[in-house]
Amino acid sequence: MSEESIDYLFHPKSIAVAGVSGGSDRWNPGRLLMKSLMDFGFKGEIYAVNPSGGEIDGSQIYKSLADIPGSVDYVISAIPASYTPQLVKECGEKGVNAVQFFTSGFGEIEADEGKRLESEILRIARASGVRILGPNCMGLYCPQTGLTFALDFPDHGGGFPSQAGSLGFVSQSGGNTMYCIREGASRGVYFSKAVSYGNGIDLAETDFLEYLADDPDTRVIALYTEGVRDGMRFMNALKRAANAKPVIVQKAGATDGGIRAAASHTGAIAGSSVIWSSLLKQFGAIQVFSIEEMIDMALLFLRDFLPAGRNVAIVGVGGGASVLAAEECACAGLSVPPLPIEVRQRLRSISAVDAGRFFVNPVDMTTLHFEKMVEAMKAIADFDQIDMLLFQMGFDAWALLDMKSVIEPYISSIIKLRSILDKPLAVVLHSQATYQAKQLYTKVSTSLHKANLPVYPSVSRAAVAINRLIGYHGWYQSHDKKNS
Amino acid sequence: MSEESIDYLFHPKSIAVAGVSGGSDRWNPGRLLMKSLMDFGFKGEIYAVNPSGGEIDGSQIYKSLADIPGSVDYVISAIPASYTPQLVKECGEKGVNAVQFFTSGFGEIEADEGKRLESEILRIARASGVRILGPNCMGLYCPQTGLTFALDFPDHGGGFPSQAGSLGFVSQSGGNTMYCIREGASRGVYFSKAVSYGNGIDLAETDFLEYLADDPDTRVIALYTEGVRDGMRFMNALKRAANAKPVIVQKAGATDGGIRAAASHTGAIAGSSVIWSSLLKQFGAIQVFSIEEMIDMALLFLRDFLPAGRNVAIVGVGGGASVLAAEECACAGLSVPPLPIEVRQRLRSISAVDAGRFFVNPVDMTTLHFEKMVEAMKAIADFDQIDMLLFQMGFDAWALLDMKSVIEPYISSIIKLRSILDKPLAVVLHSQATYQAKQLYTKVSTSLHKANLPVYPSVSRAAVAINRLIGYHGWYQSHDKKNS
């Protein structure tokens, strides 16, 4: 493996897409991949290649890479697997830096032919200095330079956010990469780079882990892997990356079915889940078990949510909801300490109503008076044994309230709280059963994201992420020492 | 406690709402409770009561129960707590069967006055044969007879579904009852009766458990409790109910914060969570840990999802999604057995494409050809070591497809599968990050509900519920014996 930086991968000046059909098939993958780059605003040259030649949207389709007049930095292959050795050969001759294979039908299929083809293209690439991404992968997403692979259904606006952020994501699975980007965007989490590397026969998780550890645009790294090839090199890269910035890892393939699927999916050899878990722990990486948990976790880092300990005050609407919120926090590993009598009396005087409220922590304010809610939150945050505040509201009922007169002022107050409180605040908008509630969630959470507040769809999702965050920082121990 | 049936509670001929204001306050709870009954189509008489008298929407507000010309079966109280002893006295004099206290400010508040009031109203009620529901509760929901308590925001259509179903729900928490009804409706689960009993000083969980066990309109019982008062009586009722039909129980108040919140919420004494868990297990009740899990569970019973064992075949779209689906099934306790070579070959010939697919179980079909999907599902269901099929698709990408030409025929095919396959089928529509995906989920899941298919928003939610179902039926053991 080369020690040189692979930063050039994310800054190609020209891209050729091999396998673009000039025919009428609007589902032709080469065509979709090319169109998605153009739509996303890639600023360099984009060339279409197909041995049949022809035209696409008035532009020439070149019969080979050699026919392209200018230089080509990066090639995206959407051609059948059997033609790929020839393409890699042409890449070498053209001086291409790297070729990404959307093409599948390699090591992941049952027939031996797949593995043979992988060896062949790798041999040809190594001989000419061409790097390979994939095969059987979606490739690169980099909003800053206009790279994307959102080939799905461009006619319906299926692209990815063009907003750049600071989460770097490396994934063996293309589908999970697409979902992670969409899930991220829906939660206000944007990406510096995302890479789907598929079978990873040349460039793979370790290369990108090394790269992202040094990438100044990346504050947090997330990795979805089904298994690594060079365990020793991966461990070193993981150790170094986790020293540099938070690294969140989802390791799939811990069960028979998962291992079998991983082998079929990307040819990965999954490895023991116990070894993986202890390895991740040892190197200070954070293990998660779903893409949602990955975004839940990244959100805390990217919003600078830094509680001094694990004592949470839960404030919100609804008695039963408060009971369950307390349970979910405690089950996740957080502490829900009782509020002292002075704070409770203060809250009681703010509320002015006793019936149907309670102030023990959890605090059930059940009020539409946002000024009172702000005052109550301040009173709670002043209590020195509280490290963070969690505001919870069930959205099924909220969806029925008036947007202008009730919801918007309430949300504005919550946003104001972020600068008023000297302790971290997370917001949970749970109970989104109805369509109206889902619709309102989208609107309200977008406002809260813009105000830099972490928003969660359930208390348990928030609590699990916060607990992992505290474990990661070892704040719990130092806080305990401080208080003993 | 009386041994007589409390069926009359759900069939009042006349209701009086005490605490209806004739003024301009549209948030007056009495007024909202009355309006919600009228909007919901309650067929009996509805009377408004307030010592100040006056009019509401052209109808008289009676100054007392005694002033009402006809008889009154049921009273809903939205008056301040301090006036409730007088109201209960009047209920006795009027011959009212039961009074429900929306009114809070009783045993759940910190001041002793609350507990004193509870004793007083209970004493008066017992002396005159009036039953009490609550205090501090939402009361009764029964679509069949037009009872409801959806007092939240009627101007915005915040009512509950008027469709009757066969889930009976008993809950200490009013908010959780409201959420459960909305979450249920969004999943195609409808209710025979739902009861929020709050502090439960007279009628409480045990009475309703006994009642629902015998209720012919109730096929499945669900209970949310924060703690019971008469443990022995409850255990007997639970045992009897669980013998009669499936009983699903969420016991809140297992942690310090939860116990504290439960005491403040409904005055409940929570009890040991270990004792609760073993008790529920011993009596064959199914323990769940959230309202969502409760509906997940009820859905399987109500859709007659009856797998002969725990071997699941996972069929769907996406490599990474398939890997994770297999993991989530196995982690929940299901088996994902490999498909034999003959079935894999059959699937390969149906698919006609090898690259980017796999057939091991999980099966990644990644195809938009619904006829092929149906054929593949049939081939898999024919394999005798498969007990059920789980079809999974990520909805973020689907939301971008054309509804008429792609999605509708695909969904129709899935619906057709239900009658074609001789094994149970569950559908998972996961990855709903985008607003479009959430919108599509609402549409598509409604079609699938109507076709009697259980639909889940994630594989793990489906798998956890299915695993509990199999545990409940003890099918696993009998299936193992059959195969050994």
Coordinates of N, CA, C and O in Angstrom, one line a residue, chain A residues 27 104-105 108-110 152-153 156-158 173 176 179 182-183 186 224 226 250-255 257-262 264-265 291 319-324 326-327 330-331 336-338 341 344 348 354-356 358 360-362 396-397 400-402 431-435 438-439 441-442, chain B residues 27 104-105 108-110 152-153 156-158 173 176 179 182-183 186 224 226 250-255 257-262 264-265 291 319-324 326-327 330-331 336-338 341 344 348 354-356 358 360-362 396-397 400-402 431-435 438-439 441-442:
Chain A
W27 N -32.9 4.4 -17.2 CA -32.4 3.7 -16.0 C -31.0 3.2 -16.1 O -30.4 2.6 -15.2
S104 N -20.8 -4.6 -10.3 CA -20.7 -5.7 -9.3 C -20.5 -7.0 -10.1 O -20.5 -7.0 -11.3
G105 N -20.5 -8.1 -9.4 CA -20.3 -9.4 -10.0 C -18.9 -9.9 -9.8 O -18.3 -10.6 -10.7
E108 N -18.1 -11.0 -4.5 CA -19.3 -11.2 -3.7 C -20.2 -12.3 -4.3 O -21.1 -12.7 -3.6
I109 N -20.0 -12.7 -5.5 CA -20.9 -13.7 -6.1 C -20.4 -15.1 -5.8 O -19.2 -15.3 -5.4
E110 N -21.3 -16.1 -6.0 CA -20.9 -17.5 -5.6 C -19.9 -18.1 -6.6 O -19.0 -18.9 -6.2
D152 N -29.9 7.2 -7.8 CA -31.3 6.7 -7.7 C -32.3 7.8 -8.1 O -32.5 8.8 -7.4
F153 N -33.0 7.6 -9.2 CA -34.2 8.3 -9.5 C -33.9 9.8 -9.6 O -34.6 10.6 -8.9
H156 N -36.8 12.4 -9.9 CA -37.7 12.8 -8.8 C -36.9 13.5 -7.7 O -37.3 13.6 -6.5
G157 N -35.7 14.0 -8.0 CA -35.0 14.8 -7.1 C -34.3 14.0 -6.0 O -34.3 14.4 -4.8
G158 N -33.8 12.8 -6.3 CA -33.3 11.9 -5.3 C -31.8 12.2 -4.9 O -31.2 11.3 -4.5
S173 N -21.0 -0.7 2.6 CA -22.3 -0.8 1.9 C -22.7 0.5 1.3 O -22.8 1.6 1.9
N176 N -26.3 1.5 2.7 CA -26.3 2.1 4.0 C -25.6 3.5 3.9 O -25.9 4.4 4.7
Y179 N -28.5 5.7 2.8 CA -29.4 6.0 3.9 C -28.7 6.9 5.0 O -29.4 7.8 5.5
R182 N -28.9 10.5 4.0 CA -30.3 11.0 4.1 C -30.7 11.1 5.5 O -31.3 12.1 5.9
E183 N -30.4 10.1 6.3 CA -30.8 10.2 7.7 C -30.0 11.3 8.4 O -30.6 12.1 9.2
S186 N -31.6 14.6 7.5 CA -32.9 14.9 8.2 C -32.6 15.2 9.7 O -33.6 15.7 10.3
Y224 N -18.9 2.1 8.7 CA -19.8 0.9 8.7 C -18.9 -0.1 8.0 O -18.5 0.0 6.8
E226 N -18.3 -4.5 7.4 CA -18.7 -5.9 7.5 C -17.5 -6.8 7.7 O -17.7 -8.0 7.9
Q250 N -19.8 1.0 13.3 CA -20.8 -0.1 13.3 C -20.2 -1.3 12.6 O -19.9 -1.2 11.4
K251 N -20.0 -2.4 13.3 CA -19.5 -3.6 12.8 C -20.7 -4.5 12.5 O -21.3 -5.0 13.5
A252 N -21.0 -4.8 11.3 CA -22.1 -5.8 11.0 C -21.5 -7.1 10.7 O -20.3 -7.3 10.4
G253 N -22.3 -8.1 10.9 CA -21.8 -9.5 10.7 C -21.4 -10.1 12.0 O -20.3 -10.6 12.1
A254 N -22.3 -10.1 13.0 CA -22.0 -10.7 14.3 C -22.7 -12.0 14.4 O -22.5 -12.8 15.4
T255 N -23.7 -12.3 13.6 CA -24.5 -13.5 13.7 C -24.4 -14.3 12.4 O -23.9 -13.8 11.4
G257 N -26.5 -15.4 10.2 CA -27.1 -14.8 9.0 C -26.4 -13.6 8.5 O -26.2 -13.4 7.3
G258 N -26.0 -12.7 9.5 CA -25.2 -11.5 9.1 C -23.9 -11.8 8.5 O -23.5 -11.2 7.5
I259 N -23.2 -12.8 9.0 CA -21.9 -13.2 8.4 C -22.1 -13.7 7.0 O -21.4 -13.4 6.1
R260 N -23.1 -14.6 6.8 CA -23.4 -15.1 5.5 C -23.8 -14.0 4.5 O -23.3 -13.9 3.4
A261 N -24.6 -13.1 5.0 CA -25.0 -12.0 4.2 C -23.8 -11.1 3.8 O -23.7 -10.6 2.7
A262 N -23.0 -10.8 4.8 CA -21.8 -10.0 4.6 C -20.9 -10.6 3.5 O -20.4 -9.9 2.6
S264 N -21.8 -12.6 1.2 CA -22.4 -12.5 -0.1 C -22.5 -11.0 -0.6 O -22.6 -10.8 -1.8
H265 N -22.5 -10.1 0.3 CA -22.7 -8.7 0.0 C -21.4 -8.1 -0.6 O -21.4 -7.5 -1.6
I291 N -27.4 2.5 11.9 CA -27.1 3.8 11.2 C -27.7 4.9 12.1 O -27.1 6.0 12.2
G319 N -47.5 13.3 32.2 CA -47.1 12.5 33.3 C -46.5 11.2 32.9 O -45.4 10.8 33.3
G320 N -47.3 10.5 32.1 CA -46.8 9.1 31.7 C -45.6 9.3 30.9 O -44.6 8.5 31.0
A321 N -45.5 10.3 30.0 CA -44.3 10.5 29.2 C -43.1 10.8 30.1 O -42.0 10.4 29.8
S322 N -43.3 11.5 31.2 CA -42.2 11.8 32.2 C -41.7 10.6 32.9 O -40.5 10.3 33.0
V323 N -42.7 9.7 33.3 CA -42.3 8.5 33.9 C -41.4 7.6 33.0 O -40.4 7.2 33.3
L324 N -41.9 7.5 31.7 CA -41.1 6.7 30.7 C -39.8 7.3 30.4 O -38.8 6.6 30.2
A326 N -37.9 9.1 32.4 CA -37.0 8.8 33.5 C -36.5 7.3 33.4 O -35.3 7.1 33.6
E327 N -37.4 6.4 33.1 CA -37.0 5.0 32.9 C -36.0 4.9 31.9 O -35.0 4.2 32.0
A330 N -32.5 6.2 32.8 CA -31.9 5.3 33.8 C -31.4 4.0 33.1 O -30.3 3.6 33.4
C331 N -32.3 3.4 32.3 CA -31.9 2.2 31.7 C -30.7 2.4 30.7 O -29.9 1.4 30.5
V336 N -30.9 10.2 37.2 CA -32.0 11.2 37.2 C -32.1 11.6 38.7 O -33.0 11.0 39.4
P337 N -31.2 12.5 39.2 CA -31.2 12.7 40.6 C -32.5 13.5 41.0 O -33.0 14.3 40.2
P338 N -33.0 13.3 42.3 CA -34.2 14.1 42.7 C -33.8 15.6 42.9 O -32.6 15.9 43.2
I341 N -35.8 20.2 47.8 CA -37.1 20.9 48.1 C -37.1 22.4 47.6 O -38.1 22.8 47.1
R344 N -37.8 22.5 44.0 CA -39.2 22.1 43.7 C -40.2 23.2 44.1 O -41.2 23.4 43.4
R348 N -42.7 25.1 41.7 CA -44.2 25.2 42.0 C -44.6 26.6 41.9 O -45.7 26.9 41.4
D354 N -50.5 23.2 40.8 CA -50.0 22.0 41.4 C -50.6 20.7 40.8 O -49.9 19.8 40.4
A355 N -51.9 20.8 40.6 CA -52.6 19.6 40.1 C -52.2 19.3 38.7 O -52.0 20.2 37.9
G356 N -51.9 18.0 38.5 CA -51.5 17.6 37.1 C -50.1 18.0 36.7 O -49.7 17.8 35.6
F358 N -45.8 17.8 38.2 CA -44.9 17.4 39.3 C -43.5 17.9 39.0 O -43.1 18.2 37.9
V360 N -40.4 16.7 40.7 CA -39.4 15.9 41.4 C -38.1 15.6 40.6 O -37.1 15.3 41.2
N361 N -38.1 15.7 39.3 CA -37.2 15.2 38.3 C -37.5 13.7 38.1 O -37.1 12.9 39.0
P362 N -38.2 13.4 37.1 CA -38.6 14.3 36.0 C -39.6 15.4 36.4 O -40.3 15.2 37.4
D396 N -47.6 14.1 19.0 CA -48.9 13.8 18.4 C -50.0 14.9 18.8 O -50.8 15.3 18.0
A397 N -49.9 15.3 20.0 CA -50.8 16.4 20.5 C -50.4 17.7 19.9 O -51.2 18.5 19.5
L400 N -51.5 19.3 16.7 CA -52.9 19.8 16.6 C -53.0 21.3 17.1 O -54.0 21.9 17.0
L401 N -51.9 21.8 17.6 CA -51.9 23.2 18.0 C -51.6 24.1 16.9 O -51.1 23.8 15.8
D402 N -51.9 25.4 17.1 CA -51.7 26.4 16.1 C -50.2 26.7 16.0 O -49.5 27.0 16.9
S431 N -43.2 10.5 20.1 CA -44.6 10.2 19.9 C -45.1 10.8 18.6 O -46.0 11.6 18.6
Q432 N -44.5 10.4 17.5 CA -44.9 10.9 16.2 C -45.7 9.8 15.5 O -45.2 9.3 14.5
A433 N -46.9 9.5 16.0 CA -47.7 8.5 15.4 C -48.4 9.0 14.1 O -48.4 8.3 13.1
T434 N -49.0 10.1 14.3 CA -49.8 10.6 13.2 C -48.9 11.3 12.1 O -47.8 11.7 12.3
Y435 N -49.5 11.3 10.9 CA -48.9 12.0 9.8 C -48.6 13.4 10.1 O -47.5 14.0 9.8
K438 N -45.5 13.8 12.2 CA -44.3 13.6 11.4 C -44.0 14.8 10.6 O -42.8 15.2 10.5
Q439 N -45.0 15.4 10.1 CA -44.8 16.6 9.3 C -44.3 17.8 10.2 O -43.3 18.5 9.8
Y441 N -42.7 17.5 13.0 CA -41.4 17.1 13.4 C -40.3 17.6 12.4 O -39.3 18.2 12.8
T442 N -40.6 17.4 11.1 CA -39.7 17.8 10.1 C -39.5 19.3 10.2 O -38.3 19.8 10.2
Chain B
W27 N -60.5 26.9 25.9 CA -59.7 25.8 26.5 C -60.2 25.3 27.7 O -59.6 24.4 28.4
S104 N -57.5 16.7 38.7 CA -56.4 16.2 39.4 C -56.1 17.1 40.6 O -56.9 18.0 41.0
G105 N -55.0 16.8 41.4 CA -54.7 17.5 42.6 C -55.1 16.6 43.8 O -55.5 17.1 44.8
E108 N -51.7 12.4 44.1 CA -50.4 12.5 43.3 C -49.6 13.7 43.7 O -48.5 13.9 43.3
I109 N -50.2 14.7 44.4 CA -49.5 15.9 44.8 C -48.7 15.7 46.1 O -49.0 14.8 46.8
E110 N -47.8 16.6 46.3 CA -47.0 16.5 47.5 C -47.8 16.8 48.8 O -47.5 16.2 49.8
D152 N -58.0 17.2 23.6 CA -57.0 18.1 23.1 C -57.3 18.6 21.7 O -57.4 17.9 20.7
F153 N -57.5 20.0 21.7 CA -57.5 20.7 20.5 C -58.5 20.2 19.5 O -58.2 20.0 18.3
H156 N -58.7 21.5 15.8 CA -57.8 21.0 14.8 C -58.0 19.6 14.4 O -57.1 18.9 13.9
G157 N -59.1 19.0 14.8 CA -59.4 17.6 14.5 C -58.6 16.6 15.3 O -58.1 15.6 14.8
G158 N -58.4 16.9 16.6 CA -57.6 16.1 17.4 C -58.2 14.9 17.9 O -57.8 14.3 18.9
S173 N -51.9 6.0 32.8 CA -51.5 7.3 32.3 C -52.5 7.8 31.2 O -52.7 7.0 30.2
N176 N -50.3 8.5 27.9 CA -49.9 7.3 27.2 C -51.1 6.6 26.6 O -51.0 6.0 25.5
Y179 N -51.6 8.6 23.4 CA -50.5 8.2 22.4 C -50.8 6.8 21.9 O -50.6 6.5 20.7
R182 N -53.4 6.8 19.2 CA -52.9 7.4 18.0 C -51.9 6.5 17.3 O -51.9 6.3 16.1
E183 N -51.0 5.9 18.1 CA -50.0 5.0 17.5 C -50.7 3.8 16.9 O -50.3 3.3 15.8
S186 N -52.3 4.6 13.6 CA -51.4 4.7 12.6 C -50.8 3.4 12.1 O -50.2 3.3 11.0
Y224 N -50.9 -0.7 30.6 CA -49.8 0.2 31.1 C -50.1 0.5 32.5 O -51.1 1.1 32.9
E226 N -48.2 1.7 36.4 CA -47.0 2.2 37.2 C -47.0 1.6 38.6 O -46.1 1.9 39.4
Q250 N -47.0 -3.3 30.0 CA -45.9 -2.5 30.2 C -45.9 -2.0 31.7 O -46.8 -1.3 32.1
K251 N -44.9 -2.4 32.4 CA -44.8 -2.0 33.8 C -43.7 -0.9 33.9 O -42.6 -1.1 33.7
A252 N -44.2 0.4 34.2 CA -43.2 1.5 34.3 C -42.9 1.7 35.8 O -43.7 1.2 36.6
G253 N -41.8 2.3 36.0 CA -41.4 2.5 37.4 C -40.4 1.4 37.9 O -40.6 0.8 38.9
A254 N -39.4 1.2 37.1 CA -38.4 0.1 37.5 C -37.1 0.8 38.0 O -36.3 0.1 38.6
T255 N -37.0 2.1 37.8 CA -35.7 2.8 38.2 C -36.1 3.9 39.2 O -37.3 4.2 39.3
G257 N -35.7 7.1 39.2 CA -36.4 8.2 38.6 C -37.8 7.9 38.2 O -38.8 8.6 38.4
G258 N -38.0 6.7 37.7 CA -39.3 6.2 37.2 C -40.2 6.0 38.4 O -41.4 6.4 38.3
I259 N -39.7 5.4 39.5 CA -40.5 5.2 40.7 C -41.0 6.5 41.3 O -42.1 6.7 41.6
R260 N -40.0 7.5 41.3 CA -40.3 8.8 41.8 C -41.4 9.5 41.0 O -42.4 10.1 41.5
A261 N -41.2 9.4 39.7 CA -42.1 10.0 38.7 C -43.5 9.3 38.8 O -44.5 10.0 38.8
A262 N -43.5 8.0 39.0 CA -44.8 7.3 39.1 C -45.6 7.7 40.3 O -46.8 8.0 40.3
S264 N -45.3 10.6 41.8 CA -45.8 11.9 41.6 C -46.9 12.0 40.6 O -47.8 12.8 40.6
H265 N -46.9 11.0 39.6 CA -47.8 11.1 38.5 C -49.2 10.5 39.0 O -50.2 11.2 38.7
I291 N -44.8 1.8 24.6 CA -46.1 1.8 23.9 C -45.9 1.3 22.5 O -46.8 0.5 22.0
G319 N -28.1 -4.6 -0.3 CA -27.1 -5.5 0.3 C -26.9 -5.2 1.8 O -27.0 -6.1 2.7
G320 N -26.5 -4.0 2.1 CA -26.3 -3.6 3.5 C -27.5 -3.7 4.3 O -27.5 -4.2 5.5
A321 N -28.7 -3.4 3.8 CA -29.9 -3.5 4.5 C -30.2 -5.0 4.8 O -30.7 -5.3 5.9
S322 N -29.8 -5.9 3.9 CA -30.0 -7.3 4.1 C -29.1 -7.8 5.3 O -29.5 -8.6 6.1
V323 N -27.9 -7.4 5.2 CA -26.9 -7.8 6.3 C -27.5 -7.3 7.6 O -27.6 -8.1 8.6
L324 N -27.9 -6.1 7.7 CA -28.4 -5.6 9.0 C -29.7 -6.3 9.4 O -30.0 -6.6 10.6
A326 N -30.6 -9.4 8.8 CA -30.2 -10.7 9.3 C -29.7 -10.6 10.8 O -30.0 -11.3 11.6
E327 N -28.9 -9.5 11.0 CA -28.3 -9.3 12.3 C -29.5 -9.0 13.3 O -29.5 -9.6 14.4
A330 N -31.5 -12.1 14.2 CA -30.8 -13.1 15.0 C -30.6 -12.5 16.4 O -30.8 -13.2 17.4
C331 N -30.3 -11.2 16.6 CA -30.2 -10.6 17.9 C -31.5 -10.6 18.7 O -31.5 -10.7 19.9
V336 N -32.1 -17.5 11.2 CA -32.1 -17.1 9.8 C -31.3 -18.3 9.1 O -30.2 -18.1 8.8
P337 N -32.0 -19.4 8.8 CA -31.3 -20.5 8.3 C -30.9 -20.3 6.8 O -31.6 -19.6 6.1
P338 N -29.7 -20.9 6.4 CA -29.3 -20.7 5.0 C -30.3 -21.5 4.1 O -30.9 -22.5 4.5
I341 N -29.0 -25.2 -1.8 CA -28.5 -24.9 -3.1 C -29.6 -24.9 -4.2 O -29.7 -24.0 -5.0
R344 N -31.5 -21.7 -3.9 CA -30.7 -20.5 -4.4 C -30.6 -20.5 -5.9 O -30.7 -19.5 -6.5
R348 N -31.8 -17.7 -8.4 CA -30.9 -17.1 -9.4 C -31.5 -17.1 -10.8 O -31.4 -16.2 -11.5
D354 N -27.0 -11.9 -11.5 CA -26.3 -12.4 -10.3 C -25.6 -11.3 -9.6 O -25.7 -11.1 -8.4
A355 N -25.0 -10.4 -10.4 CA -24.2 -9.3 -9.9 C -25.2 -8.4 -9.0 O -26.3 -8.0 -9.5
G356 N -24.7 -8.0 -7.8 CA -25.4 -7.1 -7.0 C -26.6 -7.7 -6.3 O -27.5 -7.0 -5.8
F358 N -28.0 -11.4 -3.9 CA -27.6 -12.6 -3.3 C -28.8 -13.4 -2.7 O -29.8 -12.8 -2.5
V360 N -28.7 -16.2 -0.3 CA -28.3 -17.1 0.8 C -29.3 -17.2 1.9 O -29.4 -18.2 2.7
N361 N -30.2 -16.2 2.1 CA -31.0 -15.9 3.2 C -30.1 -15.2 4.3 O -29.3 -15.9 5.0
P362 N -30.2 -13.9 4.3 CA -31.1 -13.0 3.6 C -31.0 -13.1 2.1 O -29.9 -13.4 1.6
D396 N -36.5 5.4 1.9 CA -36.0 6.7 1.4 C -35.8 6.7 -0.1 O -36.1 7.7 -0.7
A397 N -35.4 5.6 -0.6 CA -35.2 5.5 -2.1 C -36.6 5.3 -2.7 O -36.9 5.9 -3.8
L400 N -38.8 8.1 -3.9 CA -38.5 8.8 -5.1 C -39.0 8.2 -6.4 O -38.9 8.7 -7.5
L401 N -39.6 7.0 -6.2 CA -40.1 6.3 -7.4 C -41.5 6.8 -7.8 O -42.2 7.4 -6.9
D402 N -42.0 6.4 -8.9 CA -43.3 6.9 -9.4 C -44.4 6.0 -8.7 O -44.3 4.8 -8.7
S431 N -36.0 2.8 7.1 CA -35.2 3.9 6.5 C -36.1 5.0 6.1 O -36.1 5.3 4.9
Q432 N -36.8 5.6 7.0 CA -37.7 6.7 6.6 C -37.1 8.0 7.1 O -37.6 8.6 8.0
A433 N -36.0 8.4 6.5 CA -35.3 9.6 7.0 C -36.0 10.8 6.4 O -36.2 11.8 7.1
T434 N -36.3 10.8 5.1 CA -36.8 12.0 4.5 C -38.3 12.2 4.7 O -39.0 11.2 5.0
Y435 N -38.7 13.4 4.6 CA -40.1 13.7 4.7 C -41.0 13.0 3.7 O -42.0 12.4 4.0
K438 N -41.5 9.4 4.8 CA -42.5 9.3 5.9 C -43.9 9.4 5.3 O -44.8 8.7 5.7
Q439 N -44.1 10.3 4.4 CA -45.3 10.5 3.7 C -45.8 9.2 3.0 O -46.9 8.8 3.1
Y441 N -44.7 6.2 3.6 CA -45.0 5.2 4.6 C -46.4 5.2 5.0 O -47.1 4.2 5.1
T442 N -46.9 6.4 5.3 CA -48.3 6.6 5.7 C -49.2 6.0 4.7 O -50.1 5.2 5.0

